[in-house]
Amino acid sequence: MSARHSFPYLPVPGTASVMPLLPLRLKSLEVEVKATALLDSGATVNVLPHSLGVQLGLDWTSQSHVLELGGNLARHEARGVLLEAAIEGFPPVRLAFAWSASDNVRLILGQINFFLAFDVTFRRADLAFDLWLR
Amino acid sequence: MSLAELAPQLHALPRGEKIMALQLLTADLSAEEVDPLTPGGFYPVFTPESSPGAEEVLLNLLREDAPA
């Protein structure tokens, strides 16, 4: 088991809420982008908003892995893509994302495959969560 | 003191104290969430649960990417 690292809950811009938001760097073949992802244990999959995929240099038309998403993303097409994610304190990990055609969504880290790669404890009362690599 | 005046001092803090400052502020914000559910309020839920087949597609992508 890897070392455990703690991260603070962060304010959600434009609201009075705080959420388990994780700063990370996403990397495609050629481009690296800093982002903040929501840890969502209720999400079946990781989700990449459309504009973030474009920033990473991904080409929608060349993605052949077609996905269907549920919830309020059900009406939007999605494609499966692989990215490298660098999180402070951990070696880079490969994460598979459902790249949505919509921007009406956060960058989400869900069960496949963030929660397969990392164990997480949420400590809402302490406004912190802990991660360790499996 | 305004945020513009505070910002240089916050930037100069060591990493540990920056996190403590964040936690202090998030605790303040959290305390303000006394009644977070306002009638008629808009509360987006992004969770894509029950995504049919999406898990399998992504798991296959990861399997194909794994070193032999």
Short mmCIF file of N, CA and C in Angstrom, two decimals, chain B:
data_model
loop_
_atom_site.label_atom_id
_atom_site.label_comp_id
_atom_site.label_asym_id
_atom_site.label_seq_id
_atom_site.Cartn_x
_atom_site.Cartn_y
_atom_site.Cartn_z
N MET B 1 -8.76 44.70 5.94
CA MET B 1 -7.73 44.37 4.93
C MET B 1 -8.40 43.68 3.74
N SER B 2 -8.04 44.09 2.55
CA SER B 2 -8.67 43.51 1.36
C SER B 2 -7.92 42.27 0.89
N LEU B 3 -8.56 41.50 0.02
CA LEU B 3 -7.92 40.30 -0.52
C LEU B 3 -6.66 40.67 -1.29
N ALA B 4 -6.71 41.80 -2.01
CA ALA B 4 -5.54 42.22 -2.79
C ALA B 4 -4.34 42.46 -1.87
N GLU B 5 -4.61 42.98 -0.67
CA GLU B 5 -3.52 43.22 0.28
C GLU B 5 -3.04 41.91 0.90
N LEU B 6 -3.98 40.99 1.10
CA LEU B 6 -3.63 39.71 1.76
C LEU B 6 -2.92 38.75 0.81
N ALA B 7 -3.24 38.81 -0.48
CA ALA B 7 -2.78 37.80 -1.42
C ALA B 7 -1.27 37.57 -1.40
N PRO B 8 -0.44 38.64 -1.43
CA PRO B 8 1.01 38.38 -1.42
C PRO B 8 1.46 37.60 -0.19
N GLN B 9 0.84 37.91 0.97
CA GLN B 9 1.22 37.19 2.19
C GLN B 9 0.76 35.73 2.12
N LEU B 10 -0.42 35.49 1.55
CA LEU B 10 -0.90 34.11 1.42
C LEU B 10 0.00 33.32 0.48
N HIS B 11 0.40 33.94 -0.64
CA HIS B 11 1.28 33.25 -1.58
C HIS B 11 2.62 32.89 -0.95
N ALA B 12 3.04 33.68 0.03
CA ALA B 12 4.36 33.46 0.64
C ALA B 12 4.34 32.39 1.71
N LEU B 13 3.16 31.93 2.09
CA LEU B 13 3.06 30.92 3.16
C LEU B 13 3.66 29.60 2.70
N PRO B 14 4.24 28.82 3.62
CA PRO B 14 4.65 27.46 3.26
C PRO B 14 3.42 26.61 2.93
N ARG B 15 3.64 25.52 2.17
CA ARG B 15 2.53 24.68 1.68
C ARG B 15 1.58 24.24 2.81
N GLY B 16 2.17 23.82 3.93
CA GLY B 16 1.34 23.33 5.05
C GLY B 16 0.40 24.40 5.56
N GLU B 17 0.92 25.63 5.64
CA GLU B 17 0.08 26.71 6.16
C GLU B 17 -0.94 27.17 5.12
N LYS B 18 -0.58 27.00 3.81
CA LYS B 18 -1.59 27.30 2.78
C LYS B 18 -2.79 26.37 2.94
N ILE B 19 -2.50 25.09 3.19
CA ILE B 19 -3.59 24.12 3.37
C ILE B 19 -4.41 24.48 4.61
N MET B 20 -3.70 24.90 5.68
CA MET B 20 -4.44 25.28 6.90
C MET B 20 -5.33 26.49 6.63
N ALA B 21 -4.80 27.44 5.82
CA ALA B 21 -5.60 28.62 5.48
C ALA B 21 -6.85 28.22 4.69
N LEU B 22 -6.63 27.27 3.74
CA LEU B 22 -7.76 26.76 2.94
C LEU B 22 -8.81 26.14 3.85
N GLN B 23 -8.32 25.32 4.79
CA GLN B 23 -9.26 24.62 5.67
C GLN B 23 -10.02 25.60 6.56
N LEU B 24 -9.31 26.65 6.98
CA LEU B 24 -9.95 27.69 7.79
C LEU B 24 -11.09 28.34 7.01
N LEU B 25 -10.79 28.68 5.75
CA LEU B 25 -11.79 29.36 4.93
C LEU B 25 -12.94 28.41 4.56
N THR B 26 -12.58 27.15 4.24
CA THR B 26 -13.65 26.21 3.88
C THR B 26 -14.54 25.92 5.09
N ALA B 27 -13.94 25.95 6.31
CA ALA B 27 -14.75 25.76 7.51
C ALA B 27 -15.74 26.91 7.65
N ASP B 28 -15.26 28.13 7.36
CA ASP B 28 -16.15 29.30 7.41
C ASP B 28 -17.29 29.14 6.42
N LEU B 29 -16.91 28.73 5.18
CA LEU B 29 -17.93 28.58 4.14
C LEU B 29 -18.92 27.50 4.51
N SER B 30 -18.36 26.41 5.07
CA SER B 30 -19.22 25.30 5.45
C SER B 30 -20.21 25.72 6.54
N ALA B 31 -19.73 26.53 7.48
CA ALA B 31 -20.59 26.99 8.57
C ALA B 31 -21.73 27.85 8.04
N GLU B 32 -21.48 28.47 6.88
CA GLU B 32 -22.52 29.31 6.29
C GLU B 32 -23.60 28.47 5.60
N GLU B 33 -23.32 27.16 5.45
CA GLU B 33 -24.30 26.27 4.81
C GLU B 33 -25.34 25.81 5.82
N VAL B 34 -25.89 26.73 6.56
CA VAL B 34 -26.82 26.36 7.62
C VAL B 34 -28.07 25.71 7.01
N ASP B 35 -28.57 26.31 5.97
CA ASP B 35 -29.74 25.77 5.29
C ASP B 35 -29.42 25.67 3.80
N PRO B 36 -28.66 24.63 3.45
CA PRO B 36 -28.17 24.58 2.07
C PRO B 36 -29.26 24.28 1.05
N LEU B 37 -30.39 23.76 1.48
CA LEU B 37 -31.44 23.43 0.52
C LEU B 37 -32.54 24.49 0.57
N THR B 38 -32.47 25.38 -0.35
CA THR B 38 -33.45 26.46 -0.42
C THR B 38 -34.58 26.05 -1.36
N PRO B 39 -35.84 26.20 -0.93
CA PRO B 39 -36.94 25.88 -1.84
C PRO B 39 -36.79 26.65 -3.15
N GLY B 40 -36.91 25.93 -4.25
CA GLY B 40 -36.78 26.58 -5.55
C GLY B 40 -35.34 26.74 -6.00
N GLY B 41 -34.39 26.31 -5.16
CA GLY B 41 -32.98 26.44 -5.52
C GLY B 41 -32.60 25.44 -6.59
N PHE B 42 -31.48 25.69 -7.25
CA PHE B 42 -30.99 24.82 -8.32
C PHE B 42 -29.77 24.07 -7.83
N TYR B 43 -29.84 22.74 -7.79
CA TYR B 43 -28.75 21.94 -7.25
C TYR B 43 -28.37 20.86 -8.25
N PRO B 44 -27.41 21.15 -9.13
CA PRO B 44 -27.08 20.19 -10.18
C PRO B 44 -26.45 18.92 -9.60
N VAL B 45 -26.84 17.78 -10.15
CA VAL B 45 -26.24 16.50 -9.81
C VAL B 45 -25.66 15.92 -11.09
N PHE B 46 -24.37 15.80 -11.13
CA PHE B 46 -23.72 15.39 -12.37
C PHE B 46 -23.51 13.89 -12.46
N THR B 47 -23.72 13.19 -11.36
CA THR B 47 -23.36 11.78 -11.28
C THR B 47 -23.94 10.94 -12.41
N PRO B 48 -23.10 10.37 -13.27
CA PRO B 48 -23.61 9.51 -14.34
C PRO B 48 -23.74 8.07 -13.88
N GLU B 49 -24.70 7.80 -12.99
CA GLU B 49 -24.88 6.44 -12.52
C GLU B 49 -25.66 5.63 -13.57
N SER B 50 -25.59 4.33 -13.42
CA SER B 50 -26.30 3.43 -14.33
C SER B 50 -26.01 3.73 -15.79
N SER B 51 -24.75 3.90 -16.11
CA SER B 51 -24.37 4.14 -17.49
C SER B 51 -24.23 2.79 -18.18
N PRO B 52 -25.20 2.43 -19.05
CA PRO B 52 -25.23 1.06 -19.58
C PRO B 52 -24.02 0.74 -20.44
N GLY B 53 -23.24 -0.23 -19.99
CA GLY B 53 -22.12 -0.71 -20.78
C GLY B 53 -20.88 0.16 -20.74
N ALA B 54 -20.98 1.38 -20.16
CA ALA B 54 -19.84 2.29 -20.19
C ALA B 54 -18.66 1.74 -19.40
N GLU B 55 -18.97 1.07 -18.28
CA GLU B 55 -17.88 0.52 -17.46
C GLU B 55 -17.07 -0.49 -18.27
N GLU B 56 -17.79 -1.36 -18.99
CA GLU B 56 -17.12 -2.42 -19.73
C GLU B 56 -16.24 -1.84 -20.84
N VAL B 57 -16.74 -0.81 -21.51
CA VAL B 57 -15.95 -0.18 -22.59
C VAL B 57 -14.66 0.40 -22.02
N LEU B 58 -14.75 1.11 -20.90
CA LEU B 58 -13.56 1.71 -20.32
C LEU B 58 -12.61 0.66 -19.77
N LEU B 59 -13.16 -0.40 -19.18
CA LEU B 59 -12.29 -1.47 -18.67
C LEU B 59 -11.56 -2.15 -19.83
N ASN B 60 -12.24 -2.32 -20.96
CA ASN B 60 -11.58 -2.91 -22.14
C ASN B 60 -10.46 -2.01 -22.65
N LEU B 61 -10.72 -0.68 -22.63
CA LEU B 61 -9.68 0.26 -23.04
C LEU B 61 -8.44 0.09 -22.17
N LEU B 62 -8.66 -0.03 -20.87
CA LEU B 62 -7.53 -0.17 -19.94
C LEU B 62 -6.81 -1.50 -20.14
N ARG B 63 -7.58 -2.56 -20.42
CA ARG B 63 -6.97 -3.88 -20.65
C ARG B 63 -6.10 -3.84 -21.90
N GLU B 64 -6.64 -3.20 -22.96
CA GLU B 64 -5.88 -3.11 -24.22
C GLU B 64 -4.60 -2.30 -24.04
N ASP B 65 -4.64 -1.35 -23.09
CA ASP B 65 -3.51 -0.45 -22.87
C ASP B 65 -2.46 -1.08 -21.94
N ALA B 66 -2.85 -2.12 -21.19
CA ALA B 66 -1.94 -2.71 -20.20
C ALA B 66 -0.78 -3.38 -20.89
N PRO B 67 0.43 -3.28 -20.28
CA PRO B 67 1.57 -3.97 -20.88
C PRO B 67 1.36 -5.47 -20.88
N ALA B 68 1.78 -6.15 -21.96
CA ALA B 68 1.58 -7.60 -22.09
C ALA B 68 2.43 -8.35 -21.08
#
